[in-house]
Amino acid sequence: MLVANFLANFFSVFGVNALRFSAERWSEAKIWTYTIPYWIDALFAPFAFAFVGGMTLIYEKPIRRYLNTIFKRTSASPDLESVARRRLLNEPFVLIALDFSMWFLSAITYSTIHWVYGSSTNIVLSALYHSLSTGIITATIAFFLLEHILQKNLAPHFFPKGGLHAIPKTLRIRIRTRLVALLFACNLIPLISIILVVHRITINVSDTQIGLEQLRLAIFTNALIFIIIGIFLTGLVAKNLSLPFGQIIQTLQGVRNGKFDKKVRVTSNDEIGYTGDVINEMTEGLQERDRIRRSLSIAKEVQQHLLPAAAPTIQGLDIAGKSIYCEETGGDYFDYLPMDKNERGKIKIVVGDVSDHGIASALLMTTARAFLRQRASKAGNLNQIIADVNRQLSREVEDSGRFMTLFFCEIDSLNRIIRWVNAGHDPALAFDPDSAIFEELAGHSLPLGVSEKAAYQEFQHKLRPGQILLIGTDGIWESQNARGQMFGKARFRHVISAHARETAVEILQAVIDELNRFSHPLGKEDDVTLVVIKVASLLFKGSGFSSS
């Protein structure tokens, strides 16, 4: 930054003004032959450069200390890091202020000397305008050059992850500021300079022919100088704007193609830098969401494998079951529990519904499944099994507010009996196609996980040939359509009645199809689970068939 600022001053003093004065062929009065003005003139420039350089080094001290820690790969204190970052972002403004203050002091110093030693008003004003115009040119060139050095060489080390806009107590180089500075450099400064040239030549040159010749050469030289400056500054501005925009476009293209690993390199605290930070935050969020999505996909796959892949083959029973989750994972659950090999024609079926849905519900569901399978493999009545599972689950979900409703049954197809325990679940339905009557297999016990001391009662019901058992979750009848109407149990029963002569799989699919038609175009708001058990009209006994 110090070198860039020196080059801006050097170019203004020894480049612009040398060409301009040679073109104007203007010479001041012989005031510099006096001792005091001579020594002031000889010492002021070195003093000005030394002062600006010294103040810059003092200002940059925390910045250099922080850079040393980076290159030495040692840790810097948070206070040093904060001060260094803040000073770095403010340095272009500080150096511009130092530059212009020195040139403003120069304008006062030289115009005062001419005034004290009796120079004409034109020479006094010329000295004043000369220093002020040089200061403006210096500040303008320094502004763009320092900003370029800051973005290209320093900001990547100080802000490897961006976030320049979040640094407090900093001045912002906004896009509007750059455009105003560029307009000032390429239009207003050349116009002011040419006006001053015309003013000086018309006052100091009495011969019209010589004056016109000097004016032509001065305007041509000034125009050439400011065209070069304009091209240089426009190139800097274009580069400082095009590079971050290019990175933003590449990053967004990657996001469109599903690639979230590319980041925008943020090196400014203007609107572009803020946009880059927002895009980087967005890609990080998308990365996290993509990771969660992949994790949920794996969780879904795992949970789907926990559900029965196919219905068991049980003598005298036609069974079909399915769970449909409204998210990747859910809290609904159904299972067919294995029975002892000696218990032919028997099966245990369970349908559960964890409160809410999603990952937390899925975890509770898998926990309950493990508890139930472990306990059901041992001896005991259905109500004893559920009571033991409830005690274990209550300890797991204590104070979480979560619970699980459950319908647990055992069907003996040979003796045509169903035994069940209802732990706060919606009653199962038994439908007789011949009489078109639905019966509820109810119960009034607490859901699992509410209280360790909950007691459960076992019920039983005599089955009839051709009867259909339906065990579902409330996601079926509580589904809503676009008008806010609920699917309802009446509609559910109507579907069952209409397809009662079909197989269990066909009945199950008919319910799902009707549910999809009803809720279209809305998605499912809750998990849906249904198990259909159809009692055969002919039951196996021994090795042959016997009429029911």
Tab-separated table of N, CA and C in Angstrom, residues 318 431-436 465-468 495-504 506-507 534 537:
chain	number	residue	atom	x	y	z
A	318	ASP	N	-55.243	-63.858	4.307
A	318	ASP	CA	-54.670	-63.070	3.201
A	318	ASP	C	-54.297	-61.710	3.784
A	431	PHE	N	-64.866	-56.005	9.196
A	431	PHE	CA	-65.973	-55.821	8.254
A	431	PHE	C	-66.429	-57.174	7.728
A	432	ASP	N	-67.732	-57.384	7.792
A	432	ASP	CA	-68.345	-58.603	7.281
A	432	ASP	C	-69.047	-58.263	5.966
A	433	PRO	N	-68.525	-58.707	4.836
A	433	PRO	CA	-69.137	-58.358	3.541
A	433	PRO	C	-70.563	-58.876	3.391
A	434	ASP	N	-70.872	-60.019	4.026
A	434	ASP	CA	-72.214	-60.577	3.873
A	434	ASP	C	-73.267	-59.705	4.540
A	435	SER	N	-72.966	-59.218	5.742
A	435	SER	CA	-73.939	-58.381	6.452
A	435	SER	C	-73.676	-56.888	6.275
A	436	ALA	N	-72.518	-56.543	5.628
A	436	ALA	CA	-72.127	-55.142	5.411
A	436	ALA	C	-72.044	-54.367	6.724
A	465	PRO	N	-65.719	-66.408	8.565
A	465	PRO	CA	-65.137	-66.570	7.226
A	465	PRO	C	-65.479	-65.382	6.332
A	466	GLY	N	-64.470	-64.931	5.582
A	466	GLY	CA	-64.674	-63.812	4.674
A	466	GLY	C	-64.580	-62.443	5.327
A	467	GLN	N	-64.461	-62.410	6.652
A	467	GLN	CA	-64.388	-61.129	7.361
A	467	GLN	C	-63.051	-60.437	7.046
A	468	ILE	N	-63.075	-59.102	7.046
A	468	ILE	CA	-61.887	-58.305	6.733
A	468	ILE	C	-61.504	-57.497	7.962
A	495	VAL	N	-64.972	-47.263	0.711
A	495	VAL	CA	-63.982	-47.882	-0.177
A	495	VAL	C	-63.849	-49.369	0.154
A	496	ILE	N	-63.803	-49.690	1.445
A	496	ILE	CA	-63.679	-51.090	1.852
A	496	ILE	C	-64.892	-51.892	1.371
A	497	SER	N	-66.062	-51.339	1.548
A	497	SER	CA	-67.287	-52.032	1.126
A	497	SER	C	-67.283	-52.289	-0.372
A	498	ALA	N	-66.809	-51.292	-1.128
A	498	ALA	CA	-66.840	-51.410	-2.587
A	498	ALA	C	-65.852	-52.447	-3.103
A	499	HIS	N	-64.814	-52.743	-2.348
A	499	HIS	CA	-63.770	-53.663	-2.832
A	499	HIS	C	-63.630	-54.888	-1.931
A	500	ALA	N	-64.663	-55.175	-1.160
A	500	ALA	CA	-64.570	-56.238	-0.159
A	500	ALA	C	-64.346	-57.610	-0.777
A	501	ARG	N	-64.763	-57.857	-2.024
A	501	ARG	CA	-64.623	-59.169	-2.640
A	501	ARG	C	-63.235	-59.375	-3.271
A	502	GLU	N	-62.404	-58.337	-3.198
A	502	GLU	CA	-61.074	-58.429	-3.806
A	502	GLU	C	-60.065	-58.956	-2.789
A	503	THR	N	-58.846	-59.154	-3.240
A	503	THR	CA	-57.794	-59.644	-2.346
A	503	THR	C	-57.351	-58.535	-1.395
A	504	ALA	N	-56.591	-58.920	-0.389
A	504	ALA	CA	-56.107	-57.936	0.590
A	504	ALA	C	-55.240	-56.876	-0.068
A	506	GLU	N	-55.367	-55.846	-3.179
A	506	GLU	CA	-56.216	-54.983	-4.001
A	506	GLU	C	-57.031	-54.031	-3.137
A	507	ILE	N	-57.502	-54.506	-1.988
A	507	ILE	CA	-58.221	-53.608	-1.067
A	507	ILE	C	-57.294	-52.506	-0.581
A	534	LYS	N	-57.556	-60.476	5.486
A	534	LYS	CA	-58.810	-61.047	5.003
A	534	LYS	C	-58.853	-62.522	5.407
A	537	SER	N	-62.528	-67.893	3.244
A	537	SER	CA	-63.796	-68.604	3.391
A	537	SER	C	-63.579	-70.074	3.680
